[in-house]
Amino acid sequence: SSPHLVQVRERIRINGQPISKDLFNKYFWLVYNRLEETKDPVHASMPAYFRFLTIMAFHVFLQEKVDLAVVEVGIGGTYDCTNIIRAPVVCGVSSLGIDHTSILGDTIEKIAWQKGGIFKPGVPAFTVAQPERPLEVLRERAQERKVSWWQGCGWGVPHGGGLSLLSPQCPLYLCPELDDFEEGCQALELGLAGAHQRSNAALALQLARMWLQRRGCQALGELKEVPPSTELVGRPVPLAPAFRLTDAMIQGLRDTEWLGRTQVLSHGPVTWYLDGAHTTSSIQACVRWFHQAALNQDKPHDGSEVRVLLFNATGDRDTAALLKLLVPCHFDYAVFCPNFMEVSVANNADQQNFNVTLENALTRCLENQRTWTRLLEEKVGQDPWLPSPLWVGGLLQPAPARGSLLLVPPAPRPLNSPALVFPCLAQALRWVAQGRDPHLAAPTASGAHPHPAASSGAVLLREAAVVHVLVTGSLHLVGGALRLLDPALTQ
């Protein structure tokens, strides 16, 4: 899987656990030295980072003799280096979103074309509810790959203990809603919070069932019949039938953990809400989850609740579109910082990104800061929650000796959500926590912001009964935050 959040070993897991440091070290050098010895002397270059780790992952799985490898595509599908598997057991495409547009294309249809490139002749494929046109593109890609998307494929228990997955009758199917699996039984409990995880769970169930059928497992439960009226009405792709879940499947959904996705860390009065959402659709899902998890809770008796947004975005993403979706959460402060844990990242090799300089990352943060201020101004007059801002200058106030940057907020009151920029994650988190999180040191006087908005905010954060902090916009940002908030993850 990719990217990793805290340590690169997370990308290669066996039985749910990252491989050990010793095993990673062993296979890294084995693969590296083998490639070094056999590379083309004319074009003497090694595989790039992600490609190397993909080769290494395949080698680890082969050498460790795993029964099943679950391989997540890096970017897209058609041209991704993971897409060398000729005959997988099954393929799945989750909910599509606009991302990596410079590589995959700037429309959801172009992205669907790229995703459909993982389909293989004779191999069953599943997807979840998608907009109509992207779903048609997936169907067309399935047909191009000679995956017959509707030839009355039988869904009964296979004869002889196994299902022939190379049959031309294996189609592209749409997963039923998770509600369909709950009929006649109690509601399923998911280990991952958020309504959007229900479609992921439905997809996971179909993929797991295909693998278990391939293995000849008998206790898979009966398949429910698909009413003829639902086969093709209004759908370019037919609906797969739901089936009766086994106890193991129910437990699997309940016990699923995935760091950095709708994750909550309660550290005394400060509660951190971490979600690596970085597309418009995933940010929308994040906002729904945050409202449910944090904003619908009972307010403290004295009413002293402070909400903070910690945000960063990377690559070619439309930051303004993402931030606009976060405005309705009514944050008291918006904090922007690069994904660097410290101003010096020399000691954090797992968190380093050699494609981005600190200067470029800070420039992006300052742009995000200006965007947030503009969005709040546009919101005034439309939203009774927000008082009219009073401009104070809007000039950049550098404090190089203290290692901090911030823009003078456009409003004199913190309730207008002043936007602060910090040069690294550690300084941002320490300012937000104000010494109230046992995993974070208190901000030092020498590193304090000189502007009143930061100092008055510090007072509010220290005295508030409850502080809700949403960390989102980038999985790398969330990973850096996790490294600081949960030091055990670095072991």
PDB file of C-alpha atoms in Angstrom, residues 53-259:
ATOM      1  CA  LEU A  53       9.458  -0.665  -3.353  1.00  0.00           C
ATOM      2  CA  THR A  54       6.940  -2.420  -5.622  1.00  0.00           C
ATOM      3  CA  ILE A  55       9.626  -4.811  -6.889  1.00  0.00           C
ATOM      4  CA  MET A  56      10.760  -5.339  -3.313  1.00  0.00           C
ATOM      5  CA  ALA A  57       7.205  -6.033  -2.118  1.00  0.00           C
ATOM      6  CA  PHE A  58       6.690  -8.710  -4.781  1.00  0.00           C
ATOM      7  CA  HIS A  59      10.017 -10.276  -3.820  1.00  0.00           C
ATOM      8  CA  VAL A  60       9.113 -10.267  -0.119  1.00  0.00           C
ATOM      9  CA  PHE A  61       5.750 -11.911  -0.788  1.00  0.00           C
ATOM     10  CA  LEU A  62       7.340 -14.596  -2.957  1.00  0.00           C
ATOM     11  CA  GLN A  63      10.158 -15.332  -0.533  1.00  0.00           C
ATOM     12  CA  GLU A  64       7.857 -15.363   2.505  1.00  0.00           C
ATOM     13  CA  LYS A  65       5.414 -17.631   0.617  1.00  0.00           C
ATOM     14  CA  VAL A  66       2.259 -15.643   1.379  1.00  0.00           C
ATOM     15  CA  ASP A  67      -1.073 -17.209   0.399  1.00  0.00           C
ATOM     16  CA  LEU A  68      -2.604 -13.987  -0.873  1.00  0.00           C
ATOM     17  CA  ALA A  69      -1.172 -10.604  -1.844  1.00  0.00           C
ATOM     18  CA  VAL A  70      -3.407  -7.526  -1.774  1.00  0.00           C
ATOM     19  CA  VAL A  71      -1.749  -4.950  -4.032  1.00  0.00           C
ATOM     20  CA  GLU A  72      -2.910  -1.338  -4.043  1.00  0.00           C
ATOM     21  CA  VAL A  73      -2.235   0.689  -7.181  1.00  0.00           C
ATOM     22  CA  GLY A  74       0.041   3.694  -6.669  1.00  0.00           C
ATOM     23  CA  ILE A  75      -1.433   6.233  -9.105  1.00  0.00           C
ATOM     24  CA  GLY A  76      -4.132   5.489 -11.662  1.00  0.00           C
ATOM     25  CA  GLY A  77      -3.862   1.929 -12.888  1.00  0.00           C
ATOM     26  CA  THR A  78      -3.166   1.540 -16.594  1.00  0.00           C
ATOM     27  CA  TYR A  79       0.450   2.707 -16.466  1.00  0.00           C
ATOM     28  CA  ASP A  80       1.146   2.071 -12.790  1.00  0.00           C
ATOM     29  CA  CYS A  81       4.080  -0.205 -12.059  1.00  0.00           C
ATOM     30  CA  THR A  82       1.886  -2.489  -9.940  1.00  0.00           C
ATOM     31  CA  ASN A  83      -0.086  -3.341 -13.086  1.00  0.00           C
ATOM     32  CA  ILE A  84       2.188  -6.174 -14.189  1.00  0.00           C
ATOM     33  CA  ILE A  85       0.103  -8.920 -12.582  1.00  0.00           C
ATOM     34  CA  ARG A  86      -1.279 -10.859 -15.536  1.00  0.00           C
ATOM     35  CA  ALA A  87      -3.853 -13.053 -13.828  1.00  0.00           C
ATOM     36  CA  PRO A  88      -4.994 -11.717 -10.468  1.00  0.00           C
ATOM     37  CA  VAL A  89      -7.772 -13.530  -8.643  1.00  0.00           C
ATOM     38  CA  VAL A  90     -10.025 -10.474  -8.700  1.00  0.00           C
ATOM     39  CA  CYS A  91      -9.830  -6.703  -9.316  1.00  0.00           C
ATOM     40  CA  GLY A  92     -11.624  -3.894  -7.501  1.00  0.00           C
ATOM     41  CA  VAL A  93     -12.143  -0.183  -8.156  1.00  0.00           C
ATOM     42  CA  SER A  94     -13.284   1.936  -5.204  1.00  0.00           C
ATOM     43  CA  SER A  95     -15.068   5.294  -5.355  1.00  0.00           C
ATOM     44  CA  LEU A  96     -13.494   7.553  -7.974  1.00  0.00           C
ATOM     45  CA  GLY A  97     -12.290  11.075  -7.228  1.00  0.00           C
ATOM     46  CA  ILE A  98     -10.394  13.881  -8.955  1.00  0.00           C
ATOM     47  CA  ASP A  99      -6.710  13.541  -8.067  1.00  0.00           C
ATOM     48  CA  HIS A 100      -3.274  13.499  -9.745  1.00  0.00           C
ATOM     49  CA  THR A 101      -4.798  15.374 -12.682  1.00  0.00           C
ATOM     50  CA  SER A 102      -1.446  16.165 -14.306  1.00  0.00           C
ATOM     51  CA  ILE A 103      -0.874  12.422 -14.712  1.00  0.00           C
ATOM     52  CA  LEU A 104      -4.338  10.884 -14.963  1.00  0.00           C
ATOM     53  CA  GLY A 105      -6.351  13.629 -16.672  1.00  0.00           C
ATOM     54  CA  ASP A 106      -8.569  16.458 -15.531  1.00  0.00           C
ATOM     55  CA  THR A 107     -11.977  14.771 -15.697  1.00  0.00           C
ATOM     56  CA  ILE A 108     -13.516  11.892 -13.773  1.00  0.00           C
ATOM     57  CA  GLU A 109     -14.020  10.052 -17.077  1.00  0.00           C
ATOM     58  CA  LYS A 110     -10.309  10.217 -17.915  1.00  0.00           C
ATOM     59  CA  ILE A 111      -9.466   8.998 -14.432  1.00  0.00           C
ATOM     60  CA  ALA A 112     -11.977   6.140 -14.778  1.00  0.00           C
ATOM     61  CA  TRP A 113     -10.226   5.131 -18.012  1.00  0.00           C
ATOM     62  CA  GLN A 114      -6.919   4.930 -16.140  1.00  0.00           C
ATOM     63  CA  LYS A 115      -8.436   2.944 -13.260  1.00  0.00           C
ATOM     64  CA  GLY A 116     -10.067   0.462 -15.620  1.00  0.00           C
ATOM     65  CA  GLY A 117      -6.641  -0.397 -16.971  1.00  0.00           C
ATOM     66  CA  ILE A 118      -6.184  -2.949 -14.182  1.00  0.00           C
ATOM     67  CA  PHE A 119      -8.969  -5.163 -15.574  1.00  0.00           C
ATOM     68  CA  LYS A 120      -7.688  -8.446 -17.009  1.00  0.00           C
ATOM     69  CA  PRO A 121      -9.233 -10.884 -19.526  1.00  0.00           C
ATOM     70  CA  GLY A 122     -11.324 -13.486 -17.755  1.00  0.00           C
ATOM     71  CA  VAL A 123     -10.782 -12.015 -14.300  1.00  0.00           C
ATOM     72  CA  PRO A 124     -13.822 -10.839 -12.309  1.00  0.00           C
ATOM     73  CA  ALA A 125     -13.934  -7.174 -11.384  1.00  0.00           C
ATOM     74  CA  PHE A 126     -16.046  -5.196  -8.925  1.00  0.00           C
ATOM     75  CA  THR A 127     -16.705  -1.525  -8.367  1.00  0.00           C
ATOM     76  CA  VAL A 128     -18.950   0.570  -6.133  1.00  0.00           C
ATOM     77  CA  ALA A 129     -21.594   3.172  -6.983  1.00  0.00           C
ATOM     78  CA  GLN A 130     -20.100   5.766  -9.350  1.00  0.00           C
ATOM     79  CA  PRO A 131     -21.504   8.660 -11.409  1.00  0.00           C
ATOM     80  CA  GLU A 132     -23.145   7.363 -14.588  1.00  0.00           C
ATOM     81  CA  ARG A 133     -20.558   8.383 -17.169  1.00  0.00           C
ATOM     82  CA  PRO A 134     -17.457   7.143 -15.264  1.00  0.00           C
ATOM     83  CA  LEU A 135     -19.284   3.857 -14.667  1.00  0.00           C
ATOM     84  CA  GLU A 136     -19.886   3.559 -18.417  1.00  0.00           C
ATOM     85  CA  VAL A 137     -16.158   4.161 -18.984  1.00  0.00           C
ATOM     86  CA  LEU A 138     -15.316   1.335 -16.574  1.00  0.00           C
ATOM     87  CA  ARG A 139     -17.725  -0.934 -18.437  1.00  0.00           C
ATOM     88  CA  GLU A 140     -16.106  -0.015 -21.770  1.00  0.00           C
ATOM     89  CA  ARG A 141     -12.658  -0.735 -20.336  1.00  0.00           C
ATOM     90  CA  ALA A 142     -13.894  -4.101 -19.105  1.00  0.00           C
ATOM     91  CA  GLN A 143     -15.212  -4.904 -22.592  1.00  0.00           C
ATOM     92  CA  GLU A 144     -11.914  -3.861 -24.171  1.00  0.00           C
ATOM     93  CA  ARG A 145     -10.148  -6.302 -21.878  1.00  0.00           C
ATOM     94  CA  LYS A 146     -12.544  -8.990 -23.090  1.00  0.00           C
ATOM     95  CA  VAL A 147     -14.148  -9.183 -19.649  1.00  0.00           C
ATOM     96  CA  SER A 148     -17.702 -10.110 -20.539  1.00  0.00           C
ATOM     97  CA  TRP A 149     -19.677  -7.763 -18.344  1.00  0.00           C
ATOM     98  CA  TRP A 150     -23.004  -9.560 -18.693  1.00  0.00           C
ATOM     99  CA  GLN A 151     -23.310 -13.109 -19.924  1.00  0.00           C
ATOM    100  CA  GLY A 152     -25.451 -14.470 -17.132  1.00  0.00           C
ATOM    101  CA  CYS A 153     -22.444 -15.453 -15.047  1.00  0.00           C
ATOM    102  CA  GLY A 154     -23.453 -18.110 -12.532  1.00  0.00           C
ATOM    103  CA  TRP A 155     -23.098 -17.138  -8.882  1.00  0.00           C
ATOM    104  CA  GLY A 156     -23.852 -20.511  -7.319  1.00  0.00           C
ATOM    105  CA  VAL A 157     -21.365 -22.483  -5.257  1.00  0.00           C
ATOM    106  CA  PRO A 158     -18.834 -23.746  -7.827  1.00  0.00           C
ATOM    107  CA  HIS A 159     -18.624 -27.432  -8.711  1.00  0.00           C
ATOM    108  CA  GLY A 160     -15.462 -29.262  -7.730  1.00  0.00           C
ATOM    109  CA  GLY A 161     -14.649 -26.852  -4.901  1.00  0.00           C
ATOM    110  CA  GLY A 162     -13.360 -23.988  -7.040  1.00  0.00           C
ATOM    111  CA  LEU A 163     -14.473 -21.273  -9.437  1.00  0.00           C
ATOM    112  CA  SER A 164     -12.702 -20.998 -12.765  1.00  0.00           C
ATOM    113  CA  LEU A 165     -11.542 -17.406 -12.750  1.00  0.00           C
ATOM    114  CA  LEU A 166     -10.267 -17.639 -16.315  1.00  0.00           C
ATOM    115  CA  SER A 167     -13.743 -18.181 -17.686  1.00  0.00           C
ATOM    116  CA  PRO A 168     -14.818 -15.530 -20.227  1.00  0.00           C
ATOM    117  CA  GLN A 169     -18.075 -15.340 -18.280  1.00  0.00           C
ATOM    118  CA  CYS A 170     -16.551 -13.473 -15.360  1.00  0.00           C
ATOM    119  CA  PRO A 171     -18.064  -9.967 -15.459  1.00  0.00           C
ATOM    120  CA  LEU A 172     -17.606  -6.492 -14.112  1.00  0.00           C
ATOM    121  CA  TYR A 173     -20.121  -6.095 -11.321  1.00  0.00           C
ATOM    122  CA  LEU A 174     -21.443  -3.288  -9.169  1.00  0.00           C
ATOM    123  CA  CYS A 175     -21.273  -4.030  -5.445  1.00  0.00           C
ATOM    124  CA  PRO A 176     -24.581  -3.884  -3.588  1.00  0.00           C
ATOM    125  CA  GLU A 177     -24.914  -1.425  -0.722  1.00  0.00           C
ATOM    126  CA  LEU A 178     -23.849  -2.645   2.677  1.00  0.00           C
ATOM    127  CA  ASP A 179     -27.502  -2.287   3.725  1.00  0.00           C
ATOM    128  CA  ASP A 180     -28.282  -5.296   1.526  1.00  0.00           C
ATOM    129  CA  PHE A 181     -25.970  -7.438   3.642  1.00  0.00           C
ATOM    130  CA  GLU A 182     -27.739  -6.320   6.805  1.00  0.00           C
ATOM    131  CA  GLU A 183     -31.213  -7.467   5.810  1.00  0.00           C
ATOM    132  CA  GLY A 184     -32.590  -9.897   8.368  1.00  0.00           C
ATOM    133  CA  CYS A 185     -29.666  -9.419  10.729  1.00  0.00           C
ATOM    134  CA  GLN A 186     -28.241  -6.762  13.011  1.00  0.00           C
ATOM    135  CA  ALA A 187     -26.425  -3.703  11.667  1.00  0.00           C
ATOM    136  CA  LEU A 188     -22.793  -4.303  10.774  1.00  0.00           C
ATOM    137  CA  GLU A 189     -20.195  -2.576  12.913  1.00  0.00           C
ATOM    138  CA  LEU A 190     -17.232  -1.104  11.026  1.00  0.00           C
ATOM    139  CA  GLY A 191     -13.837  -0.524  12.577  1.00  0.00           C
ATOM    140  CA  LEU A 192     -13.383   2.502  10.303  1.00  0.00           C
ATOM    141  CA  ALA A 193     -15.634   5.483  11.047  1.00  0.00           C
ATOM    142  CA  GLY A 194     -17.471   7.515   8.411  1.00  0.00           C
ATOM    143  CA  ALA A 195     -20.398   6.736   6.141  1.00  0.00           C
ATOM    144  CA  HIS A 196     -18.082   6.554   3.122  1.00  0.00           C
ATOM    145  CA  GLN A 197     -16.399   3.474   4.591  1.00  0.00           C
ATOM    146  CA  ARG A 198     -19.570   1.490   3.974  1.00  0.00           C
ATOM    147  CA  SER A 199     -18.937   1.321   0.225  1.00  0.00           C
ATOM    148  CA  ASN A 200     -15.322   0.313   0.895  1.00  0.00           C
ATOM    149  CA  ALA A 201     -16.585  -2.462   3.178  1.00  0.00           C
ATOM    150  CA  ALA A 202     -19.046  -3.682   0.530  1.00  0.00           C
ATOM    151  CA  LEU A 203     -16.222  -3.843  -2.019  1.00  0.00           C
ATOM    152  CA  ALA A 204     -13.934  -5.643   0.428  1.00  0.00           C
ATOM    153  CA  LEU A 205     -16.602  -8.279   1.061  1.00  0.00           C
ATOM    154  CA  GLN A 206     -16.960  -9.075  -2.646  1.00  0.00           C
ATOM    155  CA  LEU A 207     -13.194  -9.264  -3.203  1.00  0.00           C
ATOM    156  CA  ALA A 208     -12.715 -11.476  -0.139  1.00  0.00           C
ATOM    157  CA  ARG A 209     -15.539 -13.783  -1.190  1.00  0.00           C
ATOM    158  CA  MET A 210     -14.021 -14.315  -4.652  1.00  0.00           C
ATOM    159  CA  TRP A 211     -10.710 -15.277  -3.078  1.00  0.00           C
ATOM    160  CA  LEU A 212     -12.356 -17.646  -0.606  1.00  0.00           C
ATOM    161  CA  GLN A 213     -14.339 -19.284  -3.427  1.00  0.00           C
ATOM    162  CA  ARG A 214     -11.106 -19.735  -5.332  1.00  0.00           C
ATOM    163  CA  ARG A 215      -9.667 -21.496  -2.278  1.00  0.00           C
ATOM    164  CA  GLY A 216     -12.638 -23.833  -2.131  1.00  0.00           C
ATOM    165  CA  CYS A 217     -13.964 -22.585   1.198  1.00  0.00           C
ATOM    166  CA  GLN A 218     -17.353 -24.089   1.944  1.00  0.00           C
ATOM    167  CA  ALA A 219     -18.798 -21.899   4.724  1.00  0.00           C
ATOM    168  CA  LEU A 220     -19.415 -18.809   2.613  1.00  0.00           C
ATOM    169  CA  GLY A 221     -23.153 -18.618   3.131  1.00  0.00           C
ATOM    170  CA  GLU A 222     -25.833 -18.742   0.502  1.00  0.00           C
ATOM    171  CA  LEU A 223     -26.087 -16.286  -2.340  1.00  0.00           C
ATOM    172  CA  LYS A 224     -29.249 -14.245  -2.498  1.00  0.00           C
ATOM    173  CA  GLU A 225     -31.012 -14.084  -5.825  1.00  0.00           C
ATOM    174  CA  VAL A 226     -30.911 -10.853  -7.805  1.00  0.00           C
ATOM    175  CA  PRO A 227     -34.459  -9.832  -8.802  1.00  0.00           C
ATOM    176  CA  PRO A 228     -34.628  -9.670 -12.616  1.00  0.00           C
ATOM    177  CA  SER A 229     -35.917  -6.109 -12.445  1.00  0.00           C
ATOM    178  CA  THR A 230     -32.621  -4.921 -10.900  1.00  0.00           C
ATOM    179  CA  GLU A 231     -30.280  -6.518 -13.389  1.00  0.00           C
ATOM    180  CA  LEU A 232     -29.948  -3.748 -15.948  1.00  0.00           C
ATOM    181  CA  VAL A 233     -32.520  -1.093 -15.150  1.00  0.00           C
ATOM    182  CA  GLY A 234     -30.735   2.263 -15.153  1.00  0.00           C
ATOM    183  CA  ARG A 235     -27.303   0.663 -14.757  1.00  0.00           C
ATOM    184  CA  PRO A 236     -24.537   0.227 -17.323  1.00  0.00           C
ATOM    185  CA  VAL A 237     -23.112  -2.457 -14.996  1.00  0.00           C
ATOM    186  CA  PRO A 238     -25.219  -5.179 -13.330  1.00  0.00           C
ATOM    187  CA  LEU A 239     -25.575  -5.448  -9.591  1.00  0.00           C
ATOM    188  CA  ALA A 240     -23.825  -8.325  -7.859  1.00  0.00           C
ATOM    189  CA  PRO A 241     -25.992 -10.223  -5.383  1.00  0.00           C
ATOM    190  CA  ALA A 242     -25.458  -9.817  -1.682  1.00  0.00           C
ATOM    191  CA  PHE A 243     -24.744 -12.940   0.344  1.00  0.00           C
ATOM    192  CA  ARG A 244     -24.944 -14.136   3.917  1.00  0.00           C
ATOM    193  CA  LEU A 245     -21.819 -13.061   5.787  1.00  0.00           C
ATOM    194  CA  THR A 246     -19.801 -15.482   7.847  1.00  0.00           C
ATOM    195  CA  ASP A 247     -18.861 -14.717  11.451  1.00  0.00           C
ATOM    196  CA  ALA A 248     -15.273 -14.186  10.317  1.00  0.00           C
ATOM    197  CA  MET A 249     -16.343 -11.549   7.771  1.00  0.00           C
ATOM    198  CA  ILE A 250     -18.421  -9.728  10.377  1.00  0.00           C
ATOM    199  CA  GLN A 251     -15.488  -9.754  12.793  1.00  0.00           C
ATOM    200  CA  GLY A 252     -13.119  -8.639  10.044  1.00  0.00           C
ATOM    201  CA  LEU A 253     -15.207  -5.549   9.300  1.00  0.00           C
ATOM    202  CA  ARG A 254     -15.432  -4.763  13.017  1.00  0.00           C
ATOM    203  CA  ASP A 255     -11.705  -5.192  13.711  1.00  0.00           C
ATOM    204  CA  THR A 256     -10.371  -3.305  10.685  1.00  0.00           C
ATOM    205  CA  GLU A 257      -7.830  -0.620  11.516  1.00  0.00           C
ATOM    206  CA  TRP A 258      -6.177   1.794   9.101  1.00  0.00           C
ATOM    207  CA  LEU A 259      -4.144   4.616  10.587  1.00  0.00           C
TER     208      LEU A 259
END
